[in-house]
Coordinates of C-alpha atoms in Angstrom, one line a residue:
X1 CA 133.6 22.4 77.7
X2 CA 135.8 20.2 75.7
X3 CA 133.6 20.4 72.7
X4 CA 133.4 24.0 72.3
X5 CA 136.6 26.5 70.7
X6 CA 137.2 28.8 73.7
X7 CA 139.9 31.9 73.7
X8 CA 141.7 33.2 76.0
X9 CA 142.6 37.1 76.7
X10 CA 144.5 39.4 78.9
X11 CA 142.7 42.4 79.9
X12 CA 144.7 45.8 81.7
X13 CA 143.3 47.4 84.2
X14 CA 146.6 49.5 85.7
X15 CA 148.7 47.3 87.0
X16 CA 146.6 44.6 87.4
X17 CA 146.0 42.3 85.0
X18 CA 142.7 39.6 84.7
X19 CA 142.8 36.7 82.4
X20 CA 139.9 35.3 80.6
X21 CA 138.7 32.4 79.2
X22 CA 135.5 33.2 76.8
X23 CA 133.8 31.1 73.7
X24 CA 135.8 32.0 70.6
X25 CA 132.8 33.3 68.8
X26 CA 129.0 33.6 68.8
X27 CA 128.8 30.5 66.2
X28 CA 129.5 28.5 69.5
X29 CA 127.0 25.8 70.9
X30 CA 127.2 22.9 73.2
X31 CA 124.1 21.9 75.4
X32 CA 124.2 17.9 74.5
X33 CA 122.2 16.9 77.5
X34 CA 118.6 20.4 77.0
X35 CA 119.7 22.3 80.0
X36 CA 119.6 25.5 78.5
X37 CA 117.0 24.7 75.8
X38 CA 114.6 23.6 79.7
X39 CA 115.8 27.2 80.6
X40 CA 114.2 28.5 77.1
X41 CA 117.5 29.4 75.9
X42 CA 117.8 29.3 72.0
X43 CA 121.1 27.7 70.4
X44 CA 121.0 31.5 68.9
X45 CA 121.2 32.8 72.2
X46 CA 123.1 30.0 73.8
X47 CA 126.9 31.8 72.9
X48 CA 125.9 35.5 74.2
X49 CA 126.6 34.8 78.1
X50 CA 130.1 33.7 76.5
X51 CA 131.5 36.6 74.9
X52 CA 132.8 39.7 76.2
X53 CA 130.9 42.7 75.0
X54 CA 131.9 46.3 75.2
X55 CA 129.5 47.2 77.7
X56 CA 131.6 44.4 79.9
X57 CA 134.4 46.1 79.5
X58 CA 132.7 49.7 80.0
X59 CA 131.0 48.5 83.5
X60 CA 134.5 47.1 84.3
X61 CA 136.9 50.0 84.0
X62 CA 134.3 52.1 85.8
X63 CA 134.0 49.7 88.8
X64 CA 138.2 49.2 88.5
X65 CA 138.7 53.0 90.2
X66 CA 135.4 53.2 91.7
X67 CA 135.6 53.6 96.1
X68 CA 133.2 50.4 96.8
X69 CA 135.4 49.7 100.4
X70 CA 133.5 47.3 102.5
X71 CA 130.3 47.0 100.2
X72 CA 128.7 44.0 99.7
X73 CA 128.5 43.6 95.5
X74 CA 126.3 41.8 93.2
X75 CA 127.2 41.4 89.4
X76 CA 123.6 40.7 88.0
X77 CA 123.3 38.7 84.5
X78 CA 127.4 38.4 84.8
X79 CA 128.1 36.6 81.8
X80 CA 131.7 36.3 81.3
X81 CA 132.0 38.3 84.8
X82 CA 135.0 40.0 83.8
X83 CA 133.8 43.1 86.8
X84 CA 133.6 40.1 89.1
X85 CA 136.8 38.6 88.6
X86 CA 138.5 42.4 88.3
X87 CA 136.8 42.9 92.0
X88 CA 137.4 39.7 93.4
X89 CA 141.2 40.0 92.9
X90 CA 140.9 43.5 94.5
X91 CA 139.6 41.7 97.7
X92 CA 136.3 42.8 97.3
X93 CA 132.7 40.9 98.7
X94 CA 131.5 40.0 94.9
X95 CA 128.7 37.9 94.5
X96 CA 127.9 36.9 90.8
X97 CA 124.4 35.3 89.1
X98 CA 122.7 34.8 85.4
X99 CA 120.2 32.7 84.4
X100 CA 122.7 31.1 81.5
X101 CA 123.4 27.5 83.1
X102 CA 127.3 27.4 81.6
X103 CA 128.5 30.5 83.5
X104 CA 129.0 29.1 86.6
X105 CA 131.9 26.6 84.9
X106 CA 133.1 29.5 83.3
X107 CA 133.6 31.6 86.4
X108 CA 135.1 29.3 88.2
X109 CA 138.1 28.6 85.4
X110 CA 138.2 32.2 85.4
X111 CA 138.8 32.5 89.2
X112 CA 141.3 29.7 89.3
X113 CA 143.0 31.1 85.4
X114 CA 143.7 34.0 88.0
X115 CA 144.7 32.4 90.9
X116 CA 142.1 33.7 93.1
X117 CA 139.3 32.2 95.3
X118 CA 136.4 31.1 93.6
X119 CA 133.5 33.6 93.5
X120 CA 130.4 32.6 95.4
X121 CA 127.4 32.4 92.2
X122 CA 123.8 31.8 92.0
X123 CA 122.3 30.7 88.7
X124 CA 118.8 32.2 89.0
X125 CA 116.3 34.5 86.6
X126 CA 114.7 37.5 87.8
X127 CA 111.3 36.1 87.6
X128 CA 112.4 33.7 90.2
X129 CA 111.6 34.0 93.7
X130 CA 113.6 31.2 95.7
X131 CA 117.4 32.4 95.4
X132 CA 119.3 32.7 98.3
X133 CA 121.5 35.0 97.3
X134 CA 120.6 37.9 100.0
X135 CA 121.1 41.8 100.2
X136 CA 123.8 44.3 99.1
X137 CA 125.2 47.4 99.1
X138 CA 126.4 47.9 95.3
X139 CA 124.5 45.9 92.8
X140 CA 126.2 46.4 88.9
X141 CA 125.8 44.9 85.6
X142 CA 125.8 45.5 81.8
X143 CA 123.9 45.0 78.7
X144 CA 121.0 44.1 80.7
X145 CA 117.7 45.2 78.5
X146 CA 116.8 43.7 75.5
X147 CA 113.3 43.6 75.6
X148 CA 110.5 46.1 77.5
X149 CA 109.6 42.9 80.1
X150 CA 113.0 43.1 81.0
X151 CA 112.6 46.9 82.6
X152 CA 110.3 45.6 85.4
X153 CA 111.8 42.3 85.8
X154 CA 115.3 44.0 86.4
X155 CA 114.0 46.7 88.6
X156 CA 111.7 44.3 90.7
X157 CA 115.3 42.2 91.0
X158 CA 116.9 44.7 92.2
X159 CA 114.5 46.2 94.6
X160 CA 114.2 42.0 96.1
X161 CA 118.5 42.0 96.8
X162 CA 119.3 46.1 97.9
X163 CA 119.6 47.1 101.0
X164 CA 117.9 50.1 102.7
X165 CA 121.1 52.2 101.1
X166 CA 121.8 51.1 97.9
X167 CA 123.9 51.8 94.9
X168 CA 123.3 50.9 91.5
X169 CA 126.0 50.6 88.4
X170 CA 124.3 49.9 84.3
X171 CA 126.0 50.0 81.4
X172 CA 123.5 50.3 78.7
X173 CA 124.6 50.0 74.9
X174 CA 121.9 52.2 74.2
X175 CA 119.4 50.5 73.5
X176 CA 116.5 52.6 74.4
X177 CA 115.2 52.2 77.6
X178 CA 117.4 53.6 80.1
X179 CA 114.6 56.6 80.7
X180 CA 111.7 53.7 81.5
X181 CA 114.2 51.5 84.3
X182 CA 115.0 55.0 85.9
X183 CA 111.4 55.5 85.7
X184 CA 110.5 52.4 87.8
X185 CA 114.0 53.1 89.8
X186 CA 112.2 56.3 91.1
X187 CA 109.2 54.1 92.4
X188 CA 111.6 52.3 94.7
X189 CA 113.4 55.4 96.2
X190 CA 116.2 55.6 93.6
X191 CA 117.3 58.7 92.6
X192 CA 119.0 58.5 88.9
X193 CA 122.2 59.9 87.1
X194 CA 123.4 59.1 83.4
X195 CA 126.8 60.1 81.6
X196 CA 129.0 59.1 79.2
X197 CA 132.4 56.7 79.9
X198 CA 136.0 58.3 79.3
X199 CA 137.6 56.8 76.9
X200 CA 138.3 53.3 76.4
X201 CA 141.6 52.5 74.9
X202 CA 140.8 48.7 74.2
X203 CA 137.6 49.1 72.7
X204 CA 137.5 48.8 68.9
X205 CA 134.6 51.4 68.3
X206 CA 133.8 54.4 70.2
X207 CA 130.9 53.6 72.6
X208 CA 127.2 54.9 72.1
X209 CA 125.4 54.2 75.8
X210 CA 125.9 55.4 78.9
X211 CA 126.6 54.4 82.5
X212 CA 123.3 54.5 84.7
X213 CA 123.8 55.3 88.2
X214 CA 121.5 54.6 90.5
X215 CA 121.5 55.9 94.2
X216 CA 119.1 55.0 97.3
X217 CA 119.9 56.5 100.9
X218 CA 117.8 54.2 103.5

């Protein structure tokens, strides 16, 4: 990590603050030895698991007043994991994954920048089918579909690691296909909800997607 130009943030939720080391840009690149480029990971795509978007931040302010009690959480496709880091240090059972091979270091800093345990992760794709990461009660993420192929692959994830009673928590920038996941989310007993966020003073730009809300009763 010593190669790459990192920065480092402070982030508000209430009274509680989370500190965050991230890549200081998307120009950012360091995979000397092929790991990501064997993962099919482009040095144009290399930076994005390294930068903290707006639908982050979105997904992260809704989960910081959200009643998730003794749920068992999964952050899917984390990246800089700032709703993991915000739940960890509320004492909650957060489990964290992404394909990316770098996010795992980057977590871990993270935990420790914050002086909390570190958070159990998995690096595994959702065309895989030999994780161990298990079942849960609240699965969340953000920014998640880029492409079409990425609407079954996401769904078919999730449907592999919920329990019989499930919630499930997307930010989507709007990019189009929030209407095809909830689609596929009704094949596996998931009834769907979409709205807008309340305002976010720390965002730059006001924000175009929505939250997704997904809801299963076994």
């Amino acid at each position: 990590m010593a190669t790459l130009r990192l920065s480092y943030q402070t982030i508000e939720f209430g009274k509680i603050d989370i500190h965050l080391c991230t890549l200081r840009n998307k120009q950012e690149f360091h995979d000397p030895e092929g790991t990501a480029e064997a993962l099919g990971i482009s040095s144009a795509t290399w930076p994005i698991f390294g930068i903290l978007w707006p639908s982050s931040l979105v997904l992260a302010h809704f989960v910081s007043n959200y009643d998730i009690g003794t749920k068992r959480v999964l952050e899917i496709g984390c990246g800089t994991a700032l709703s993991s880091l915000l739940l960890n240090k509320q004492h909650v059972d957060i489990t964290a994954t992404d394909y990316h091979p770098e996010v795992e270091t980057f977590l871990n800093r993270n935990s420790l920048l914050n002086g909390d345990t570190v958070i159990p992760f998995e690096r595994t794709g959702w065309a895989d089918n030999n994780d161990s990461l298990g079942y849960f009660d609240l699965i969340i993420g953000s920014d998640l579909l880029y492409e079409d192929e990425h609407i079954e692959l996401l769904s078919d994830f999730i449907q592999a690691h919920s329990n019989p009673t499930c919630e499930v928590i997307i930010v989507d920038p709007g990019r189009g296909r929030k209407n095809k996941l909830a689609k596929k989310m009704l094949e596996n007993g998931y009834a769907s909800s979409f709205f807008k966020p309340d305002k976010i003073e720390c965002l730059k730009n006001d924000f175009k997607g929505h939250i997704l809300q997904f809801v299963r009763k076994g």
